[in-house]
């Protein structure tokens, strides 16, 4: 049915690769590319399908990306690289006539800041090129927006209050580890909180607003208000929304570690000049620029290695209040994902799994012609029904609660 | 009276420089050398005496050290550089006929380990060269050994129990900072505890043994058993000692930070290969070897910058139990040092002050001919009386308590 080029070879990409390989009727030709080709080769080896192609590419380099796309000629590029690299990959897609999908919005390297504006600015160019770009098609953003679209389509006349709730009740049995790329994770959490209320964006101090929320099959967990990128598109696409917030759980120990990491200066994203010996054994020293947070990533446990001993589960969903037939309705739609089951299937833990599966389904929606319209789109702007149907089939079953206590 | 070459330009060296300059009748010619000459120049500027000379030297490089010593021809070299550099400086002293004094025992870079053996091995060579080497002449080691020698000389027939107690009840008003070189400080604290009992060395897990001890003018503070280098020489020089221990206070927050720093891998002292852009703006990246703990030092607050807002005081002393005239005697000798007073005099906080002042006095003892005998010696092997007399005069007055409750 179609050729897919996936860029990236981390935990999420590994899951997406397993899922793409499982759906070979849709993905008839598949290439994985990354800065380090050996990481792609390891994924192919884990899947055990030597028909999957691999390639080396520096996703910061538009020319390298173009050369690869021009030679492989994919129908769609699934971008699971770093968020800094969204724009170079979009540029290359435009130049080479490839459709595009990603799971996280562009961020400049030197500023932790979520905003779709950089990518939305490509809308007209994708339209004119007749190409589809699907933004933010992981779990959150991604399924969170599709859940909202599904609620709007089937259950509400008017969505008024939206709370996206993201709980990881897993235990990796390490003192500290992030669930995904530590650099991106720590950037996300240490920025100020932001939520939408009555047409305005309200900023909070980082992690200042929190309360216990009860998650299905898990129980109450302290949940912290964060800014999360899908809020920006959802309040635009559902203008009846009066309030939109995003909540994520963190354990006390995680927050203590985060505090310390910030206070000792290791979460800094500016460059520090540092003199160090060359690794070539020459004994020569050089001055290099080091971003402390990136160096920290090099010494922290690799989130991809957490899977084996990770137990417990994640629970991510949307708690929605609004009007249906003139009456107020509460609605909670969620998926729970067990880390061990994710690991048994793909060798990766649940946080990677819940992001990688929707990325594959988004690409499937495109190749099946169900999500295909020239321009740059957020996921809630497509029909949620075929996506929701696949979600259950592909390992992320979802559940609905009507009229329950949203606690919010 | 004599020429002194001081190597090092950190907080302790700054204090020692102020004190050397204040005692110009003894130190008639004075040079400060360091890897970065501008740091030496800043000290001279702070003191305001342009007669003090400065020089650049890499203390890892014996040839550079020899060239400097041969040209300046000091009577004594005061080594306030890093403990890794003790042996290169001792080698250069032997080659150039210079006497030697330091404040911290040699440690190999790749192993956090206190042991005098490396330096004691130089004893015969210093003897044959007719040169004096004075080891460990800061506060602890240093004054702690001199206090013990003073107690042995004047108050005890037999010292049986020795507890060196080191309290910093200062507040620097930062979330986390070490009192001296963070690299050295964290190495010291994260190694296993060790104490001497009945002829044996007993190892403990790091910081596993602790109890509250009451410090004069401060009150009770949780104190942790650490290994500290002076125990090794003191039990050798006072063979009647049945038990010797070293205790240091840490606040709960400090220990939490330390835990996190260890658990995130930033206290590692092995090299991590890391790719980083050159600082020359060329855009070229290189692979370098980075020791996480050394990099952490580059982002932590510089202990030299803590002085201005540092209040509270240190209290360091020896609690001794033993026999005098057939009866048991308890004895506590200590100095308290206020951070603000140290800062007002030298621009450095109390931890640097209490180390830098004794280093100067040790060099003074040598130049006055009071502590001068060929070989390699620990401070308790010299006459404590003239040193103790200077200690009070030079800003570190001491107090004695007889027959008190040692709590130990």
Coordinates of N, CA, C and O in Angstrom, one line a residue, chain B residues 166-170 211-215 217-224 248-251 313 407:
Chain B
X166 N 34.3 17.9 63.5 CA 34.3 19.0 62.5 C 32.9 19.4 62.2 O 32.2 18.7 61.5
X167 N 32.5 20.6 62.6 CA 31.2 21.1 62.4 C 31.2 22.4 61.6 O 32.0 23.3 61.9
X168 N 30.5 22.4 60.5 CA 30.2 23.7 59.9 C 28.8 24.1 60.0 O 27.9 23.5 59.4
X169 N 28.6 25.0 60.9 CA 27.2 25.5 61.2 C 27.0 26.8 60.4 O 26.3 27.7 60.9
X170 N 27.6 26.9 59.3 CA 27.4 28.1 58.5 C 26.2 27.9 57.6 O 25.7 26.8 57.3
X211 N 25.6 10.4 64.7 CA 24.9 10.7 65.9 C 25.0 12.2 66.1 O 25.9 12.9 65.6
X212 N 24.1 12.8 66.9 CA 24.2 14.2 67.2 C 25.3 14.5 68.2 O 25.4 13.8 69.2
X213 N 26.1 15.5 67.9 CA 27.1 15.9 68.8 C 26.9 17.4 69.1 O 26.4 18.1 68.2
X214 N 27.2 17.9 70.3 CA 26.9 19.3 70.6 C 28.2 20.1 70.5 O 29.2 19.7 71.0
X215 N 28.1 21.1 69.7 CA 29.3 22.0 69.4 C 29.2 23.3 70.1 O 28.0 23.8 70.2
X217 N 28.8 26.9 71.3 CA 28.2 28.1 70.7 C 27.3 27.8 69.5 O 26.8 28.7 68.8
X218 N 27.1 26.5 69.2 CA 26.3 26.1 68.1 C 25.1 25.2 68.5 O 24.0 25.4 68.1
X219 N 25.4 24.2 69.3 CA 24.4 23.3 69.7 C 24.5 21.9 69.0 O 25.5 21.7 68.4
X220 N 23.5 21.0 69.2 CA 23.7 19.7 68.6 C 23.5 19.7 67.1 O 22.7 20.4 66.5
X221 N 24.4 18.9 66.4 CA 24.3 18.8 65.0 C 24.6 17.3 64.7 O 25.6 16.7 65.2
X222 N 23.9 16.8 63.7 CA 24.1 15.4 63.3 C 25.5 15.3 62.7 O 25.8 16.1 61.8
X223 N 26.3 14.3 63.2 CA 27.7 14.2 62.8 C 27.9 12.8 62.3 O 27.4 11.8 62.8
X224 N 28.6 12.7 61.2 CA 28.8 11.5 60.4 C 30.2 11.0 60.5 O 31.2 11.8 60.3
X248 N 32.1 14.5 60.9 CA 31.8 15.8 60.3 C 30.3 16.0 60.2 O 29.5 15.0 60.0
X249 N 29.8 17.2 60.4 CA 28.4 17.5 60.3 C 27.9 17.7 58.9 O 28.7 18.3 58.1
X250 N 26.8 17.2 58.6 CA 26.1 17.5 57.3 C 24.6 17.8 57.6 O 24.0 17.1 58.4
X251 N 24.1 18.7 56.9 CA 22.6 19.0 57.0 C 21.9 17.9 56.1 O 22.4 17.3 55.2
X313 N 29.1 29.8 61.9 CA 30.5 29.5 62.2 C 30.9 28.1 62.1 O 30.0 27.2 62.0
X407 N 30.5 13.0 74.9 CA 29.3 12.5 74.2 C 29.8 11.3 73.3 O 29.0 10.8 72.5

